Amino acid sequence: MEKMLTGRQVLEQQWYLTKFCFKKAPGFMAYHLFESVKLQISIFMEFTWTVNYVLNVVEQGGDFRKVLWCMGLLMVGIALSTVTFAIYKQYMLPRMKPVLYQALRMEIYGKARELDLACYDDKDFYEQFILATGETDQCIDRYLEYMDVVAGRFVGAISSLVFCLLINPAAFLMMFLILPAEICLVIKENRKTVEARMERLTHEQKREYGNRVFYLADYAGELRLYPEMKQKCRADYEASNEQIQEINRKYGKRLFMLGALRDALLSWTVLEGIVWTVLLYQMLVLQTLSGAGLITSRSCIRRLRQNMESIIGGCRMAAENAEYIYRIRALLQRGSVMDCSGQEKVPAGSGSLQVEHVAFSYLPGKPVLRDVNLRVHTGQKIALVGYNGSGKTTLVKLLLRLYDPSAGSIRYHGRDIKDYQVNDYRRSVGSVFQDFKIYAATLKENVLMDVEEGSREENYLVEKALYNAHFTLEDRRLAYQIQTPLTTEFEKEGVNLSGGEAQKVAIARTLYRKQGLIIMDEPSSALDPLAEYRLNQELNQIAKDKTVIFISHRLSTTRDADCIYMMEEGQIVEAGTHEELLQREGKYAAMWKIQAGLYA
């Protein structure tokens, strides 16, 4: 289990969220604090000050009109308070809480967009990221409740203390004999509650993963085809539940003992007996306390105890919330592993590409690429081939600068790609991955991958890119043409594309842009052989003035490449044209012979 935050760290996290919320919604936060304080002042005025005033008037035989005036003012105050609270509850809160939710989420999403892809290979980071995204709304909710408690209950406690000191100093002293023991026990109990919550956290994340497996459509088909996996997932889910229950049992015993001790020593029955005994002794024996003083003193002691319990509970909530805020801040403060100091702009047009002595590993001591060298001249069509796990996709990710090499360098237009501004370099390279995604957006937006301008030229270019990718807009399902929503997740009239259709959309994304370098990782893997052949011919025409690097397991697509690089175990073992490599009768030729029957 991770070490708990210190008291100072807890305060630092609350201060951070306070500054954040007041920056994003200053008016709402001021109104929130106003309502918190106003509520406690209203309770004090209604149940303590007014009761004391009316009873004093009665005991002293005062004029009834004073009581009427008092009650009238009280009713006016309650009416105004009801109006302001209605504005807060029905208007401000529903509108502004989502603003804070979104503001914190956008901070996280903005950071996630900047982070290196390597961060997602880090288990600790990924768990932290999942936690941060999953707890943003709850962090805001807990913070608002905590501020409500701290601001409001603190004012309520102070008002009870001060009023009790004025009317009955003896009762004021009695409070300080009662409260310390209870505060110590409640703090101990709250700390154990937070420790239990943090220890359950990892197991709750695993349980949530189990939930997703069973309710997401992505897994539905395979779980029915492979019931054994369904049983394993269910067993893992039940194991996570058992771990959570075990932690609950472990801490439940301690929490029960603390709660029982607190209830036994400081139960309302015992306290009521002590309080009433002391107050009645003052009134009947010492005759230093009036009936009004008796009732008011009892009210002050009761209100003080309730407010203090709420404040202690708020501190527990703050300590728990601080654990989440701390992790969110750690995510937001995480720096880039890659060298992002480059500020040069990428020259326009196609350029040469050199990979010089590049090595790379995802994990220390486990190299994926070793001393890779290749040179791609302007306008060349280069193929990377090899069996699964040979390092082809990893090399492509380095070329796209999703990772930086562990050793060696990559040069484009004659300069190290680290010299270029990261986003500018990535925008200059067109890419299609084999694990591309289709988003719940329109067909046009899935091609643009950007905000629409809505111009005719933009529409024409999108349609042209789809046409060149052999995506058929005349399909009867595409009722709204390029404005047709894809996926049925949010739109009843949405269209779920087949694997081949989706791949054509992914290819159209690259064709839409005018990059000089295009990198494709299995661009035609979901297409039938005829569609693949037609697409390859079309790509050769469209990209005739561009530099193209593509990965393919189907060697039929590599015949026309200017140069083919055969990779094995993270190294380039052969290079040459299709004919040259066949004549060498090496590894490429062997791979070709295995597949030759498919292309005869």
XYZ file of C-alpha atoms in Angstrom:
600
model
C 0.000 0.000 0.000
C 1.241 3.494 -0.830
C 2.270 5.811 1.982
C -0.487 8.125 3.163
C -0.122 11.848 2.584
C 0.971 13.997 5.499
C -1.263 16.702 6.947
C 0.724 19.360 5.120
C 0.356 17.532 1.807
C -3.397 17.214 2.377
C -3.632 20.982 2.861
C -1.536 21.584 -0.264
C -3.930 19.507 -2.379
C -6.974 21.339 -1.011
C -5.311 24.688 -1.665
C -4.527 23.652 -5.236
C -8.158 22.687 -5.899
C -9.368 25.857 -4.188
C -7.293 28.024 -6.533
C -8.406 25.939 -9.506
C -12.135 26.200 -8.724
C -12.032 29.922 -7.923
C -10.146 30.545 -11.166
C -12.603 28.579 -13.308
C -15.842 29.657 -11.607
C -15.211 32.529 -9.160
C -18.838 33.686 -8.964
C -20.171 30.215 -8.312
C -17.561 29.470 -5.643
C -18.317 32.749 -3.852
C -22.038 31.948 -3.953
C -21.333 28.403 -2.713
C -19.427 29.707 0.318
C -22.105 32.337 0.938
C -24.832 29.660 1.052
C -22.748 27.432 3.330
C -22.156 30.225 5.831
C -25.684 31.603 5.526
C -27.240 28.233 6.322
C -25.354 27.890 9.598
C -26.066 31.500 10.568
C -29.763 30.907 9.828
C -29.782 27.787 12.012
C -28.070 29.658 14.830
C -30.468 32.581 14.598
C -33.568 30.385 14.411
C -32.797 27.724 17.005
C -30.459 29.482 19.423
C -30.621 33.281 19.410
C -34.372 33.578 18.743
C -35.266 30.882 21.291
C -33.089 32.597 23.893
C -34.609 36.009 23.117
C -38.234 34.800 23.274
C -37.710 32.842 26.509
C -36.032 35.838 28.122
C -38.977 38.050 27.126
C -41.404 35.514 28.639
C -39.407 35.124 31.879
C -39.128 38.885 32.324
C -42.826 39.466 31.532
C -41.960 41.566 28.482
C -44.228 43.030 25.849
C -45.676 40.437 23.435
C -45.097 42.870 20.577
C -41.338 42.256 20.983
C -41.963 38.582 20.332
C -44.067 39.418 17.272
C -41.369 41.702 15.889
C -38.757 39.026 16.504
C -40.828 36.345 14.796
C -41.647 38.653 11.898
C -38.001 39.431 11.268
C -37.194 35.740 11.524
C -39.845 34.869 8.914
C -38.571 37.561 6.539
C -35.039 36.233 6.957
C -36.178 32.666 6.299
C -38.081 33.785 3.180
C -35.031 35.609 1.774
C -32.821 32.658 2.643
C -35.190 30.302 0.814
C -35.055 32.473 -2.312
C -31.255 32.679 -2.389
C -30.945 28.958 -1.732
C -33.406 28.182 -4.544
C -31.281 30.278 -6.931
C -28.208 28.342 -5.828
C -29.809 24.875 -5.872
C -31.941 25.141 -8.994
C -29.886 27.533 -11.149
C -26.253 27.932 -10.104
C -25.375 24.402 -9.017
C -26.732 22.489 -12.085
C -25.063 24.956 -14.459
C -21.706 25.484 -12.812
C -20.749 22.114 -11.382
C -20.434 20.628 -14.902
C -18.232 23.614 -15.789
C -15.796 22.592 -13.056
C -16.027 18.942 -14.116
C -15.178 19.867 -17.686
C -12.407 22.278 -16.724
C -10.571 19.620 -14.702
C -11.140 16.971 -17.367
C -9.803 19.295 -20.069
C -6.649 19.839 -18.000
C -6.147 16.071 -17.890
C -7.048 15.476 -21.540
C -4.816 18.348 -22.627
C -1.921 16.812 -20.721
C -2.675 13.343 -22.082
C -2.427 14.726 -25.612
C 1.054 16.094 -24.868
C 2.423 12.996 -23.163
C 4.762 10.625 -24.934
C 3.363 7.361 -26.196
C 6.002 5.720 -24.010
C 4.034 6.828 -20.955
C 1.294 4.379 -21.891
C 3.806 1.531 -21.663
C 4.391 2.476 -18.014
C 2.034 0.489 -15.768
C 2.261 3.010 -12.909
C 1.468 5.883 -15.260
C -1.452 4.098 -16.877
C -3.009 3.245 -13.505
C -2.530 6.869 -12.457
C -4.109 8.085 -15.689
C -7.139 5.792 -15.292
C -7.557 6.963 -11.705
C -7.285 10.626 -12.674
C -9.863 10.407 -15.453
C -12.203 8.304 -13.344
C -12.164 10.532 -10.260
C -12.375 14.062 -11.688
C -16.103 14.546 -11.093
C -15.957 12.940 -7.663
C -12.991 15.148 -6.700
C -15.047 18.245 -7.475
C -18.079 16.846 -5.603
C -16.022 15.981 -2.525
C -14.284 19.345 -2.613
C -17.556 21.307 -2.740
C -18.952 19.240 0.111
C -15.735 19.707 2.052
C -15.822 23.480 1.546
C -19.458 23.509 2.588
C -18.544 21.720 5.807
C -15.418 23.707 6.592
C -16.863 27.145 5.890
C -20.402 26.606 7.160
C -19.808 24.320 10.114
C -16.833 26.363 11.270
C -19.014 29.472 11.411
C -21.715 27.443 13.185
C -19.224 26.156 15.766
C -17.761 29.624 16.413
C -21.215 31.190 16.828
C -22.217 28.481 19.334
C -18.946 28.876 21.240
C -19.129 32.669 21.438
C -22.815 32.756 22.434
C -22.307 30.056 25.060
C -19.348 31.969 26.492
C -21.532 35.088 26.832
C -24.510 33.437 28.513
C -22.879 30.587 30.469
C -19.059 30.409 30.776
C -19.323 27.196 32.839
C -21.004 25.368 29.960
C -18.345 26.807 27.666
C -15.637 25.156 29.776
C -17.569 21.884 29.852
C -17.332 21.697 26.071
C -13.547 21.540 26.260
C -13.751 18.612 28.663
C -16.000 16.676 26.282
C -14.640 17.442 22.814
C -10.891 16.493 22.908
C -11.453 12.783 23.593
C -14.094 12.539 20.877
C -11.974 14.450 18.373
C -8.999 12.093 18.902
C -11.138 8.993 18.431
C -12.927 10.349 15.365
C -9.635 11.417 13.732
C -8.219 7.942 14.329
C -11.352 6.374 12.895
C -11.319 8.631 9.836
C -7.674 7.894 9.120
C -8.349 4.175 9.105
C -11.286 4.745 6.751
C -9.036 6.572 4.277
C -6.334 3.870 4.542
C -8.925 1.210 3.737
C -10.157 3.203 0.723
C -6.634 3.564 -0.672
C -5.826 -0.125 -0.148
C -8.989 -1.130 -2.016
C -8.182 1.146 -4.940
C -6.128 -1.249 -7.119
C -8.607 -4.077 -6.623
C -11.515 -1.760 -7.429
C -9.787 -0.827 -10.697
C -9.444 -4.532 -11.569
C -13.096 -5.064 -10.714
C -14.068 -2.153 -12.956
C -12.059 -3.729 -15.781
C -14.090 -6.894 -15.251
C -17.265 -4.819 -15.481
C -16.152 -3.353 -18.823
C -15.354 -6.777 -20.265
C -18.882 -7.967 -19.573
C -20.837 -4.925 -20.717
C -18.840 -3.489 -23.663
C -19.859 -4.648 -27.123
C -16.154 -5.007 -28.086
C -15.907 -8.221 -26.055
C -19.428 -9.590 -26.536
C -18.745 -11.757 -29.588
C -15.500 -13.331 -28.367
C -16.883 -14.091 -24.908
C -19.628 -16.114 -26.575
C -17.208 -17.911 -28.863
C -14.691 -18.596 -26.086
C -16.642 -19.401 -22.913
C -13.404 -20.428 -21.179
C -12.211 -16.814 -21.336
C -15.576 -15.733 -19.997
C -15.037 -18.034 -17.030
C -11.517 -16.668 -16.490
C -12.740 -13.071 -16.572
C -15.490 -13.966 -14.161
C -12.985 -15.688 -11.854
C -10.724 -12.599 -11.941
C -13.736 -10.403 -11.201
C -14.717 -12.560 -8.243
C -11.110 -12.593 -7.013
C -11.060 -8.778 -7.038
C -14.300 -8.749 -5.074
C -12.832 -11.190 -2.576
C -9.733 -9.010 -2.139
C -11.970 -6.000 -1.501
C -13.997 -7.981 1.018
C -10.799 -9.126 2.738
C -9.646 -5.519 3.123
C -13.089 -4.556 4.385
C -12.914 -7.339 6.960
C -9.410 -6.337 8.048
C -10.249 -2.692 8.548
C -13.802 -3.425 9.661
C -12.551 -4.929 12.922
C -10.422 -1.875 13.700
C -13.153 0.563 12.734
C -15.678 -1.363 14.813
C -13.426 -1.178 17.894
C -12.812 2.546 17.461
C -16.500 3.237 16.868
C -17.566 1.098 19.811
C -15.054 2.830 22.086
C -16.239 6.249 20.949
C -19.883 5.321 21.388
C -19.272 3.750 24.813
C -17.269 6.628 26.249
C -19.007 9.498 24.500
C -22.511 8.224 23.778
C -25.355 10.705 23.746
C -26.857 8.985 26.811
C -23.742 9.560 28.921
C -23.204 13.066 27.623
C -26.849 14.001 28.021
C -26.693 12.901 31.654
C -23.554 14.907 32.361
C -24.754 18.033 30.545
C -28.199 18.064 32.117
C -26.755 17.383 35.584
C -24.369 20.325 35.381
C -26.951 22.710 33.914
C -29.664 21.770 36.425
C -27.158 22.160 39.275
C -26.429 25.688 38.043
C -30.131 26.481 37.803
C -31.566 24.810 40.947
C -28.696 24.801 43.430
C -26.460 27.697 42.475
C -29.359 29.641 40.961
C -26.988 31.237 38.479
C -28.862 30.050 35.388
C -32.321 30.983 34.162
C -34.677 28.720 32.250
C -33.761 30.543 29.055
C -30.067 30.076 29.860
C -30.637 26.367 30.511
C -32.320 25.738 27.155
C -29.883 27.933 25.238
C -26.784 26.435 26.871
C -28.008 22.939 26.035
C -28.666 24.027 22.440
C -25.205 25.563 22.090
C -23.481 22.433 23.419
C -25.502 20.202 21.104
C -24.901 22.405 18.054
C -21.193 22.690 18.815
C -20.805 18.926 19.086
C -22.679 18.346 15.841
C -20.622 20.981 14.031
C -17.365 19.562 15.340
C -18.328 16.056 14.214
C -19.118 17.439 10.760
C -15.817 19.315 10.628
C -13.917 16.161 11.582
C -15.863 14.240 8.947
C -14.971 16.962 6.458
C -11.309 16.539 7.348
C -11.636 12.809 6.638
C -13.207 13.661 3.289
C -10.410 16.139 2.586
C -7.759 13.519 3.398
C -9.387 11.011 1.032
C -9.858 13.601 -1.693
C -6.262 14.739 -1.333
C -5.073 11.251 -2.320
C -6.855 11.603 -5.663
C -5.902 15.245 -6.212
C -2.271 14.347 -5.522
C -2.353 11.734 -8.285
C -4.106 14.065 -10.704
C -1.487 16.737 -10.055
C 1.298 14.193 -10.503
C -0.159 13.420 -13.915
C -0.481 17.101 -14.847
C 3.090 17.801 -13.724
C 4.591 14.836 -15.555
C 7.221 15.949 -18.012
C 7.979 14.589 -21.444
C 10.490 11.767 -21.781
C 11.216 12.824 -25.351
C 13.395 15.769 -26.250
C 10.834 18.398 -27.332
C 13.244 21.338 -27.497
C 13.362 21.434 -31.306
C 11.732 24.513 -32.855
C 12.524 24.210 -36.577
C 9.735 23.978 -39.133
C 9.675 21.010 -41.508
C 10.432 22.077 -45.115
C 7.540 21.720 -47.556
C 7.392 18.834 -49.997
C 8.934 15.406 -50.012
C 12.441 14.857 -48.694
C 14.998 12.133 -48.136
C 14.969 10.072 -44.943
C 17.963 8.478 -43.256
C 17.917 6.010 -40.363
C 21.399 5.703 -38.900
C 22.423 3.042 -36.348
C 19.045 3.190 -34.601
C 18.394 1.019 -31.545
C 15.337 0.959 -29.339
C 13.836 -0.961 -26.409
C 10.530 -0.593 -24.596
C 11.981 -2.132 -21.446
C 15.604 -1.899 -20.207
C 17.716 -4.828 -21.374
C 15.154 -6.024 -23.943
C 16.091 -4.463 -27.310
C 13.430 -4.420 -30.020
C 15.583 -2.718 -32.702
C 19.352 -3.105 -33.060
C 21.602 -1.036 -35.316
C 18.999 -0.342 -37.993
C 20.215 1.563 -41.044
C 18.251 2.536 -44.127
C 18.112 5.401 -46.602
C 15.002 6.550 -48.445
C 15.465 8.985 -51.301
C 12.883 11.611 -52.226
C 9.925 10.072 -54.011
C 10.936 6.465 -53.378
C 8.474 3.696 -52.453
C 9.976 1.583 -49.688
C 8.584 -1.680 -48.289
C 9.328 -3.112 -44.838
C 8.663 -6.839 -44.644
C 9.268 -9.565 -42.107
C 7.511 -11.948 -39.787
C 5.523 -10.811 -36.752
C 7.687 -9.397 -33.986
C 10.569 -8.474 -36.289
C 10.330 -4.758 -35.299
C 8.616 -3.267 -38.357
C 5.816 -1.430 -36.512
C 8.237 -0.202 -33.841
C 10.471 1.279 -36.547
C 7.447 3.045 -38.064
C 6.588 4.533 -34.653
C 10.124 5.897 -34.429
C 9.809 7.379 -37.917
C 6.578 9.095 -36.813
C 8.399 10.262 -33.687
C 5.966 8.639 -31.309
C 9.123 7.393 -29.584
C 12.742 8.523 -29.673
C 15.517 6.004 -30.449
C 17.577 4.678 -27.548
C 20.604 5.143 -29.818
C 21.291 6.451 -33.303
C 19.407 9.124 -35.214
C 16.690 9.672 -37.818
C 17.128 12.483 -40.334
C 14.504 14.034 -42.610
C 15.264 16.747 -45.179
C 18.870 16.408 -44.000
C 18.189 17.310 -40.354
C 17.710 15.244 -37.220
C 13.952 15.015 -36.633
C 14.604 16.121 -33.013
C 15.441 19.561 -34.420
C 11.874 19.974 -35.691
C 8.947 21.101 -33.598
C 7.280 17.826 -32.545
C 3.714 18.527 -33.671
C 4.856 20.169 -36.908
C 6.920 17.099 -37.773
C 4.064 14.711 -37.019
C 1.670 16.785 -39.136
C 4.120 16.594 -42.043
C 3.916 12.802 -42.126
C 0.819 10.937 -43.301
C 0.185 7.621 -41.578
C -2.195 4.678 -41.503
C -1.840 2.115 -38.713
C -3.262 -1.377 -38.759
C -4.999 -0.610 -35.439
C -6.645 2.605 -36.688
C -9.869 3.776 -35.040
C -13.204 4.966 -36.372
C -14.729 7.656 -34.179
C -18.351 8.319 -33.274
C -18.490 11.317 -35.622
C -19.497 12.008 -39.214
C -17.757 10.375 -42.151
C -16.309 13.770 -43.064
C -14.941 14.341 -39.566
C -13.377 10.879 -39.615
C -11.484 11.884 -42.758
C -10.611 15.409 -41.631
C -9.620 14.425 -38.076
C -10.058 18.137 -37.393
C -12.719 20.818 -36.916
C -14.846 21.364 -40.026
C -14.715 24.630 -41.956
C -17.837 23.739 -43.917
C -16.516 25.121 -47.212
C -17.269 23.593 -50.630
C -13.577 23.111 -51.271
C -13.204 21.171 -48.048
C -16.160 18.940 -48.958
C -14.716 18.358 -52.427
C -11.301 17.394 -51.069
C -12.851 14.987 -48.545
C -14.964 13.341 -51.262
C -11.916 13.141 -53.538
C -9.849 11.466 -50.808
C -12.634 8.921 -50.225
C -12.921 8.307 -53.981
C -9.185 7.754 -54.308
C -9.347 5.320 -51.379
C -12.154 3.492 -53.282
C -14.735 4.249 -50.625
C -18.185 4.182 -52.267
C -20.321 7.195 -51.339
C -23.221 5.836 -53.365
C -23.856 3.166 -50.746
C -27.549 3.313 -49.846
C -26.689 3.369 -46.126
C -24.934 6.727 -46.486
C -28.154 8.745 -46.485
C -26.298 11.958 -45.631
C -23.217 11.262 -47.785
C -20.097 12.610 -46.021
C -22.270 13.960 -43.196
C -23.483 10.448 -42.344
C -22.702 9.632 -38.691
C -20.477 6.613 -38.177
C -21.129 4.027 -35.441
C -24.478 3.675 -33.700
C -23.176 4.610 -30.270
C -24.923 7.999 -30.220
C -26.921 8.086 -33.452
C -29.746 5.711 -34.342
C -29.100 6.471 -38.015
C -25.376 5.876 -37.660
C -23.548 3.387 -39.889
C -21.212 0.639 -38.687
C -18.608 0.116 -41.384
C -17.104 -3.219 -42.303
C -13.390 -3.761 -41.671
C -12.493 -3.048 -45.292
C -14.665 0.081 -45.457
C -13.179 1.403 -42.231
C -9.680 0.849 -43.580
C -10.513 2.848 -46.689
C -11.633 5.738 -44.476
C -8.327 5.520 -42.600
C -6.438 5.626 -45.901
C -8.548 8.601 -47.040
C -7.316 10.499 -43.967
C -3.797 10.312 -45.335
C -4.797 11.045 -48.918
C -6.678 14.171 -47.792
C -3.524 15.782 -46.510
C -0.668 16.942 -48.692
C 2.239 15.439 -46.760
C 5.484 14.686 -48.514
C 6.101 11.486 -46.517
C 3.476 8.766 -46.131
C 3.925 5.804 -43.782
C 1.484 2.902 -43.896
C 1.421 -0.081 -41.568
C -0.541 -2.838 -43.354
C -2.768 -0.323 -45.227
C -4.686 -3.035 -47.080
C -4.849 -5.824 -44.484
C -8.663 -5.749 -44.306
C -9.196 -5.634 -48.081
C -9.833 -8.516 -50.442
C -7.070 -9.252 -53.001
C -8.823 -7.436 -55.880
C -9.519 -4.330 -53.794
C -5.941 -4.478 -52.520
C -4.523 -4.587 -56.044
C -6.690 -1.669 -57.207
C -5.821 0.368 -54.134
C -2.090 -0.216 -54.544
C -2.241 0.880 -58.164
C -4.179 3.984 -57.145
C -1.754 4.783 -54.314
C 1.176 4.548 -56.689
C -0.484 7.161 -58.912
C -1.576 9.473 -56.118
C 1.739 9.294 -54.291
C 4.007 9.332 -57.328
C 5.696 12.560 -56.137
C 5.746 11.519 -52.449
C 8.027 9.383 -50.358
C 6.143 6.280 -49.219
C 7.131 3.687 -46.612
C 4.777 0.791 -46.070
C 4.677 -2.409 -44.084
C 3.055 -5.431 -45.641
C 2.794 -9.114 -44.895
C 1.404 -9.705 -48.388
C 4.487 -9.725 -50.559
C 2.367 -9.188 -53.675
C 2.223 -5.515 -52.671
C 6.018 -5.204 -52.525
C 6.813 -6.099 -56.149
C 6.818 -2.513 -57.389
C 8.706 -1.048 -54.402
C 11.942 0.781 -55.235
C 13.593 -0.994 -52.321
C 12.492 -3.740 -49.932
C 13.964 -4.071 -46.440
C 13.610 -7.488 -44.810
C 13.611 -7.324 -40.998
C 14.259 -10.084 -38.510
C 14.718 -9.869 -34.732
C 14.996 -6.087 -34.802
C 17.557 -5.883 -37.596
C 17.554 -5.357 -41.344
C 18.908 -8.589 -42.756
C 18.320 -7.965 -46.479
C 17.704 -4.994 -48.779
C 17.055 -4.657 -52.479
C 14.384 -4.762 -55.152
C 11.982 -7.654 -55.468
C 13.969 -9.241 -58.299
C 17.325 -8.738 -56.560
C 16.123 -10.367 -53.361
C 14.664 -13.345 -55.213
C 17.979 -13.895 -56.992
C 19.812 -13.959 -53.643
C 17.588 -16.816 -52.482
C 17.758 -15.577 -48.930
C 15.122 -14.978 -46.271
C 12.934 -12.791 -48.471
C 12.967 -15.378 -51.237
C 11.986 -18.082 -48.750
C 9.120 -15.957 -47.492
C 8.046 -15.286 -51.085
C 8.018 -18.974 -51.965
C 5.741 -19.707 -48.991
C 3.239 -17.132 -50.245
C 3.818 -17.682 -53.979
C 0.773 -19.851 -54.393
C -1.438 -16.943 -53.380
C -0.198 -14.794 -56.269
C 0.173 -17.355 -59.088
